[in-house]
Amino acid sequence: MTRTAPTSAPAGKQMLSEQVYAHLRDAILRGDHAPGDPLKPQDLAKEQGVSLAVVREALVRVVGEGLADRLPNRGFAVPALSDRRWQEIAEARRTVEPVVLRMSIERGDVEWEARVRAAHHRLARTPAYLPEEGEYYSSAWSEAHRVFHRTLLEGCGNPVLLQTFDRMWTASELARRWSAHRNPGRDGAMEHRRLEEAALARDAATASEVLVRHLTRTADVMAGPTTSSP
């Protein structure tokens, strides 16, 4: 009986920390904080009604995911749009993911095929934009997009490679959402359909080529001029 009391407070703090982290992460990905904007712990703590310690813990987590920077003597900030990291992440994804996709196509079974088809169906039927979520991709579409790309690779059967994908995906998600705003005319639905078709046809060479082009388009948009600015 006496052992439960000391654990209740840490459990409550852990839950609060998780909530603040999730709120901050979603706010950054929604575009509530523009590229390069400072993330001031004092302001965030006041906004969320929590302690500075809880906010700093959340900030450290989003820094670890590549969604924020910790600047020497200047606190925290959203990564800049021109940051070279986006090209480095894109290069890493273009190097790793086509290889894993080939493995997935070679090793994936019928159940994997069914999951790929279901994931693509969900993605194709989920609205990319919702009025209440502003000019960036909707949260539901973004999750369906992540699930589709991850499902394509899950046939590889290698959890270490899938963990590598998860980490790269999170780090590149912010740049991908920005690129949608910069290139609204891009036909991503067609790119995803070609990916699904090549994967289910067990055409590893074509699927890998389509995936490389898909990833390159996002990197090229991030390196080019903004279409939304004058």
PDB file of N, CA, C and O in Angstrom, residues 1 5 11 19 25 37 45 52 80-81 89 92 95 97 104 123 134 150 153 158 183 195 215 221:
ATOM      1  N   MET A   1       0.821  -1.206   0.000  1.00  0.00           N
ATOM      2  CA  MET A   1       0.000   0.000   0.000  1.00  0.00           C
ATOM      3  C   MET A   1       0.859   1.262   0.000  1.00  0.00           C
ATOM      4  O   MET A   1       0.591   2.200  -0.689  1.00  0.00           O
ATOM      5  N   ALA A   5       2.169   5.402  -3.410  1.00  0.00           N
ATOM      6  CA  ALA A   5       2.178   6.867  -3.304  1.00  0.00           C
ATOM      7  C   ALA A   5       3.353   7.525  -4.017  1.00  0.00           C
ATOM      8  O   ALA A   5       3.169   8.472  -4.777  1.00  0.00           O
ATOM      9  N   ALA A  11       4.243   9.484 -12.334  1.00  0.00           N
ATOM     10  CA  ALA A  11       3.370   9.040 -13.422  1.00  0.00           C
ATOM     11  C   ALA A  11       2.571  10.222 -13.961  1.00  0.00           C
ATOM     12  O   ALA A  11       2.389  10.377 -15.170  1.00  0.00           O
ATOM     13  N   GLN A  19       1.807  15.031 -22.951  1.00  0.00           N
ATOM     14  CA  GLN A  19       0.782  15.886 -23.542  1.00  0.00           C
ATOM     15  C   GLN A  19       1.393  17.162 -24.136  1.00  0.00           C
ATOM     16  O   GLN A  19       1.033  17.580 -25.241  1.00  0.00           O
ATOM     17  N   ARG A  25       4.725  19.211 -30.843  1.00  0.00           N
ATOM     18  CA  ARG A  25       5.059  18.521 -32.085  1.00  0.00           C
ATOM     19  C   ARG A  25       4.001  18.782 -33.152  1.00  0.00           C
ATOM     20  O   ARG A  25       4.315  19.109 -34.295  1.00  0.00           O
ATOM     21  N   ASP A  37      11.211  30.471 -36.653  1.00  0.00           N
ATOM     22  CA  ASP A  37      10.604  31.106 -35.479  1.00  0.00           C
ATOM     23  C   ASP A  37      11.226  30.593 -34.179  1.00  0.00           C
ATOM     24  O   ASP A  37      11.491  29.390 -34.046  1.00  0.00           O
ATOM     25  N   ALA A  45       5.376  27.632 -21.731  1.00  0.00           N
ATOM     26  CA  ALA A  45       4.945  27.194 -20.399  1.00  0.00           C
ATOM     27  C   ALA A  45       3.688  27.952 -19.974  1.00  0.00           C
ATOM     28  O   ALA A  45       2.741  27.362 -19.422  1.00  0.00           O
ATOM     29  N   LEU A  52       8.421  25.253 -16.531  1.00  0.00           N
ATOM     30  CA  LEU A  52       9.487  25.348 -17.528  1.00  0.00           C
ATOM     31  C   LEU A  52      10.175  24.007 -17.739  1.00  0.00           C
ATOM     32  O   LEU A  52      10.584  23.676 -18.856  1.00  0.00           O
ATOM     33  N   ALA A  80      15.218  26.421 -40.036  1.00  0.00           N
ATOM     34  CA  ALA A  80      15.063  27.352 -41.156  1.00  0.00           C
ATOM     35  C   ALA A  80      14.743  26.596 -42.436  1.00  0.00           C
ATOM     36  O   ALA A  80      15.156  25.448 -42.626  1.00  0.00           O
ATOM     37  N   LEU A  81      14.024  27.248 -43.315  1.00  0.00           N
ATOM     38  CA  LEU A  81      13.626  26.609 -44.575  1.00  0.00           C
ATOM     39  C   LEU A  81      14.834  26.287 -45.450  1.00  0.00           C
ATOM     40  O   LEU A  81      14.835  25.310 -46.195  1.00  0.00           O
ATOM     41  N   ILE A  89      18.824  14.823 -45.520  1.00  0.00           N
ATOM     42  CA  ILE A  89      17.827  13.804 -45.193  1.00  0.00           C
ATOM     43  C   ILE A  89      17.273  13.182 -46.467  1.00  0.00           C
ATOM     44  O   ILE A  89      17.105  11.959 -46.566  1.00  0.00           O
ATOM     45  N   ALA A  92      19.723  10.761 -47.831  1.00  0.00           N
ATOM     46  CA  ALA A  92      19.726   9.522 -47.049  1.00  0.00           C
ATOM     47  C   ALA A  92      18.524   8.654 -47.403  1.00  0.00           C
ATOM     48  O   ALA A  92      18.654   7.427 -47.574  1.00  0.00           O
ATOM     49  N   THR A  95      18.878   6.979 -50.714  1.00  0.00           N
ATOM     50  CA  THR A  95      19.885   5.914 -50.671  1.00  0.00           C
ATOM     51  C   THR A  95      19.341   4.658 -49.998  1.00  0.00           C
ATOM     52  O   THR A  95      19.544   3.537 -50.487  1.00  0.00           O
ATOM     53  N   GLU A  97      15.879   3.918 -48.722  1.00  0.00           N
ATOM     54  CA  GLU A  97      14.523   3.383 -48.926  1.00  0.00           C
ATOM     55  C   GLU A  97      14.349   2.539 -50.191  1.00  0.00           C
ATOM     56  O   GLU A  97      13.659   1.511 -50.147  1.00  0.00           O
ATOM     57  N   SER A 104      11.683  -5.656 -49.604  1.00  0.00           N
ATOM     58  CA  SER A 104      10.293  -5.865 -49.236  1.00  0.00           C
ATOM     59  C   SER A 104       9.528  -6.568 -50.350  1.00  0.00           C
ATOM     60  O   SER A 104       8.728  -7.489 -50.094  1.00  0.00           O
ATOM     61  N   LEU A 123      -5.096   5.990 -48.074  1.00  0.00           N
ATOM     62  CA  LEU A 123      -4.436   7.240 -48.463  1.00  0.00           C
ATOM     63  C   LEU A 123      -5.215   7.945 -49.569  1.00  0.00           C
ATOM     64  O   LEU A 123      -5.443   9.160 -49.522  1.00  0.00           O
ATOM     65  N   GLY A 134      -6.232  24.511 -42.052  1.00  0.00           N
ATOM     66  CA  GLY A 134      -5.413  25.487 -42.750  1.00  0.00           C
ATOM     67  C   GLY A 134      -4.885  25.022 -44.094  1.00  0.00           C
ATOM     68  O   GLY A 134      -5.449  24.133 -44.734  1.00  0.00           O
ATOM     69  N   ARG A 150       5.435   3.318 -45.043  1.00  0.00           N
ATOM     70  CA  ARG A 150       6.027   2.329 -44.148  1.00  0.00           C
ATOM     71  C   ARG A 150       5.573   0.916 -44.510  1.00  0.00           C
ATOM     72  O   ARG A 150       6.362  -0.030 -44.485  1.00  0.00           O
ATOM     73  N   LEU A 153       7.502  -0.858 -47.100  1.00  0.00           N
ATOM     74  CA  LEU A 153       8.812  -1.367 -46.691  1.00  0.00           C
ATOM     75  C   LEU A 153       8.741  -2.503 -45.689  1.00  0.00           C
ATOM     76  O   LEU A 153       9.744  -3.185 -45.456  1.00  0.00           O
ATOM     77  N   ASN A 158      12.906  -6.618 -41.582  1.00  0.00           N
ATOM     78  CA  ASN A 158      14.066  -6.215 -40.796  1.00  0.00           C
ATOM     79  C   ASN A 158      13.702  -5.020 -39.918  1.00  0.00           C
ATOM     80  O   ASN A 158      13.603  -3.905 -40.420  1.00  0.00           O
ATOM     81  N   ASN A 183       4.495  23.849 -53.524  1.00  0.00           N
ATOM     82  CA  ASN A 183       4.229  23.259 -54.833  1.00  0.00           C
ATOM     83  C   ASN A 183       2.830  22.642 -54.850  1.00  0.00           C
ATOM     84  O   ASN A 183       2.681  21.423 -54.895  1.00  0.00           O
ATOM     85  N   LEU A 195       3.566   3.793 -57.339  1.00  0.00           N
ATOM     86  CA  LEU A 195       4.325   3.029 -56.351  1.00  0.00           C
ATOM     87  C   LEU A 195       3.604   1.743 -55.982  1.00  0.00           C
ATOM     88  O   LEU A 195       4.197   0.661 -55.927  1.00  0.00           O
ATOM     89  N   LEU A 215      10.848  10.858 -54.066  1.00  0.00           N
ATOM     90  CA  LEU A 215      11.613  11.529 -53.017  1.00  0.00           C
ATOM     91  C   LEU A 215      12.392  12.718 -53.567  1.00  0.00           C
ATOM     92  O   LEU A 215      12.553  13.739 -52.892  1.00  0.00           O
ATOM     93  N   VAL A 221      11.868  20.664 -54.705  1.00  0.00           N
ATOM     94  CA  VAL A 221      10.993  21.774 -54.335  1.00  0.00           C
ATOM     95  C   VAL A 221      11.582  22.537 -53.166  1.00  0.00           C
ATOM     96  O   VAL A 221      11.562  23.778 -53.115  1.00  0.00           O
TER      97      VAL A 221
END
